[in-house]
XYZ file of C-alpha atoms in Angstrom:
141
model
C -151.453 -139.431 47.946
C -150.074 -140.995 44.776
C -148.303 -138.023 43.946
C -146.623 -137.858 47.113
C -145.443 -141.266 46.976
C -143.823 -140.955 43.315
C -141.833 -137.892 44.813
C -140.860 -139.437 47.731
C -139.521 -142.463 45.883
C -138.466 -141.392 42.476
C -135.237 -138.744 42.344
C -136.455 -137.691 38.673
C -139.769 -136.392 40.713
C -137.752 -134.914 43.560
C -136.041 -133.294 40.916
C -138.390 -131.739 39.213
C -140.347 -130.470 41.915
C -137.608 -128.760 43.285
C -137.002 -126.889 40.083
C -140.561 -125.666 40.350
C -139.831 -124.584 43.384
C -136.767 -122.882 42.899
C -138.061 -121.011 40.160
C -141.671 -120.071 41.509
C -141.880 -117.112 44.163
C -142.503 -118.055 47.482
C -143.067 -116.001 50.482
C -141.416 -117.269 53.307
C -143.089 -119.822 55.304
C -142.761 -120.655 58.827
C -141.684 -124.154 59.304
C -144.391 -125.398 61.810
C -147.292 -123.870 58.907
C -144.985 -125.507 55.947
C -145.934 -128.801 58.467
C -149.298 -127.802 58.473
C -150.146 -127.756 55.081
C -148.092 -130.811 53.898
C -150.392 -132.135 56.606
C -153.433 -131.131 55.264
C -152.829 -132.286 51.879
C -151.391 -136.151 53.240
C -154.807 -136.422 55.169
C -157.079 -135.708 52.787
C -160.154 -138.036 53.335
C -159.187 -138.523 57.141
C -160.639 -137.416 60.254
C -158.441 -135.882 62.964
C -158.237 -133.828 66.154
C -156.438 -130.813 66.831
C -154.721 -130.744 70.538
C -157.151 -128.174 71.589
C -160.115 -130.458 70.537
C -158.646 -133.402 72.919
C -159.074 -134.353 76.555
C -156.041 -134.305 78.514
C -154.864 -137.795 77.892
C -154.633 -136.610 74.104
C -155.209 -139.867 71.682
C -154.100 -142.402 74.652
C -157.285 -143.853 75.415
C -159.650 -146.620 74.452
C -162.488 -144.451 74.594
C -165.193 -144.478 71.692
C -165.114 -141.304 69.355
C -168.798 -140.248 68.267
C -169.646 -137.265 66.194
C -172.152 -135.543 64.416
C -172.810 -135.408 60.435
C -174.781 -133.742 57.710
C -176.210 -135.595 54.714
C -177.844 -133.147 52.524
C -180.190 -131.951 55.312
C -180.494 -134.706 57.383
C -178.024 -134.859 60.951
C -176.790 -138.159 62.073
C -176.100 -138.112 65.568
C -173.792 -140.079 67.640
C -171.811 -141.597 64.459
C -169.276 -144.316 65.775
C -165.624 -143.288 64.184
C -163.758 -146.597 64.440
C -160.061 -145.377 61.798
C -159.041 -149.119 62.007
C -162.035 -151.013 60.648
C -162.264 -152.452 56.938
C -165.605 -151.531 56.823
C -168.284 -149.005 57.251
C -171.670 -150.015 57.782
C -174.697 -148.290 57.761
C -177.998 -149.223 59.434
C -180.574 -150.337 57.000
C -183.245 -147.969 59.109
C -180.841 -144.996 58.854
C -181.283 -145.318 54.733
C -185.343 -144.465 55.298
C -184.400 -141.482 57.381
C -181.842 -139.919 54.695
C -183.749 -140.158 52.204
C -181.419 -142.707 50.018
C -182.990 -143.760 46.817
C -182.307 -147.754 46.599
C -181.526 -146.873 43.141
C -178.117 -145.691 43.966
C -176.836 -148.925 45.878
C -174.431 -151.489 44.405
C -174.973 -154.666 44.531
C -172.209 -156.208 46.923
C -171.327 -160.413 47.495
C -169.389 -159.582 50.427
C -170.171 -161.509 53.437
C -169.788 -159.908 56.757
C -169.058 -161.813 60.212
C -170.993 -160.395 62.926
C -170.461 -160.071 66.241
C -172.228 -162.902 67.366
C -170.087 -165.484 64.725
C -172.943 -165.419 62.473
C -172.282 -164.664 58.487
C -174.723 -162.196 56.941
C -174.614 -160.490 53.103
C -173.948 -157.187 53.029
C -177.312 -155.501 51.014
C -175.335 -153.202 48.795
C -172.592 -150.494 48.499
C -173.494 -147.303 48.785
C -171.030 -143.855 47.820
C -171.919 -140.729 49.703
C -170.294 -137.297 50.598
C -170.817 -136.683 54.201
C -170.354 -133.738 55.794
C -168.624 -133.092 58.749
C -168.456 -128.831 60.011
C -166.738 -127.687 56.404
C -165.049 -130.919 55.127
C -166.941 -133.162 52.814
C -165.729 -136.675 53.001
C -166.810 -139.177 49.976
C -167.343 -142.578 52.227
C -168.206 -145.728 50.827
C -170.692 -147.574 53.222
């Protein structure tokens, strides 16, 4: 993502990669898989859809998204997606069934306001790679 940005804003970059380009051999891409992969590479770390994957109202809904994930050998089903919110949070009973050794949580001073107004500390951070079908996402929970 970094990279992107630096050649998006700085002509010295731009320039550059174009002479890499230029000089390197490349087989002739369609322009809709050129999209693609640019794709790909700007949402690394994200979770999308494909329009075969969607409803017929597409991403114009106010549905909830749940899906399935792997850690190590453990599924997690019905996992809340939510793209907007600053914070993933993981059920303190859900730590007991995968098998998370307490060892490798952070502690955290961040205060959380729940839904009910109250204020309650947050136990720890926590860095894990989930898995989701091929793609391995590194969340921090």
């Amino acid at each position: 993502m970094f990279l992107i940005s630096l050649i998006l804003i700085y002509k010295p970059y731009q320039n550059a990669l174009q002479k890499v380009l230029s000089e390197a051999y490349m087989p002739q891409i369609e322009l809709k898989t050129m999209k693609y992969l640019v794709g790909r590479i700007h949402i690394t770390n994200y979770l999308y859809f494909t329009k075969e994957e969607l409803d017929a109202k597409g991403t114009r809904h106010n549905k909830p998204v749940y899906i399935t994930i792997r850690y190590k050998d453990c599924l997690i089903y019905k996992v809340f997606i939510d793209n907007g919110s600053a914070l993933n949070v993981l059920p303190k009973h859900m730590l007991k069934e995968m098998f998370v050794d307490n060892s490798h949580i952070k502690p955290s001073t961040m205060m959380v306001r729940m839904y009910d107004g109250l204020s309650r500390q947050v136990i720890g951070t926590l860095e894990i790679k989930l898995y989701m079908g091929l793609q391995v996402f590194l969340v921090t929970l």
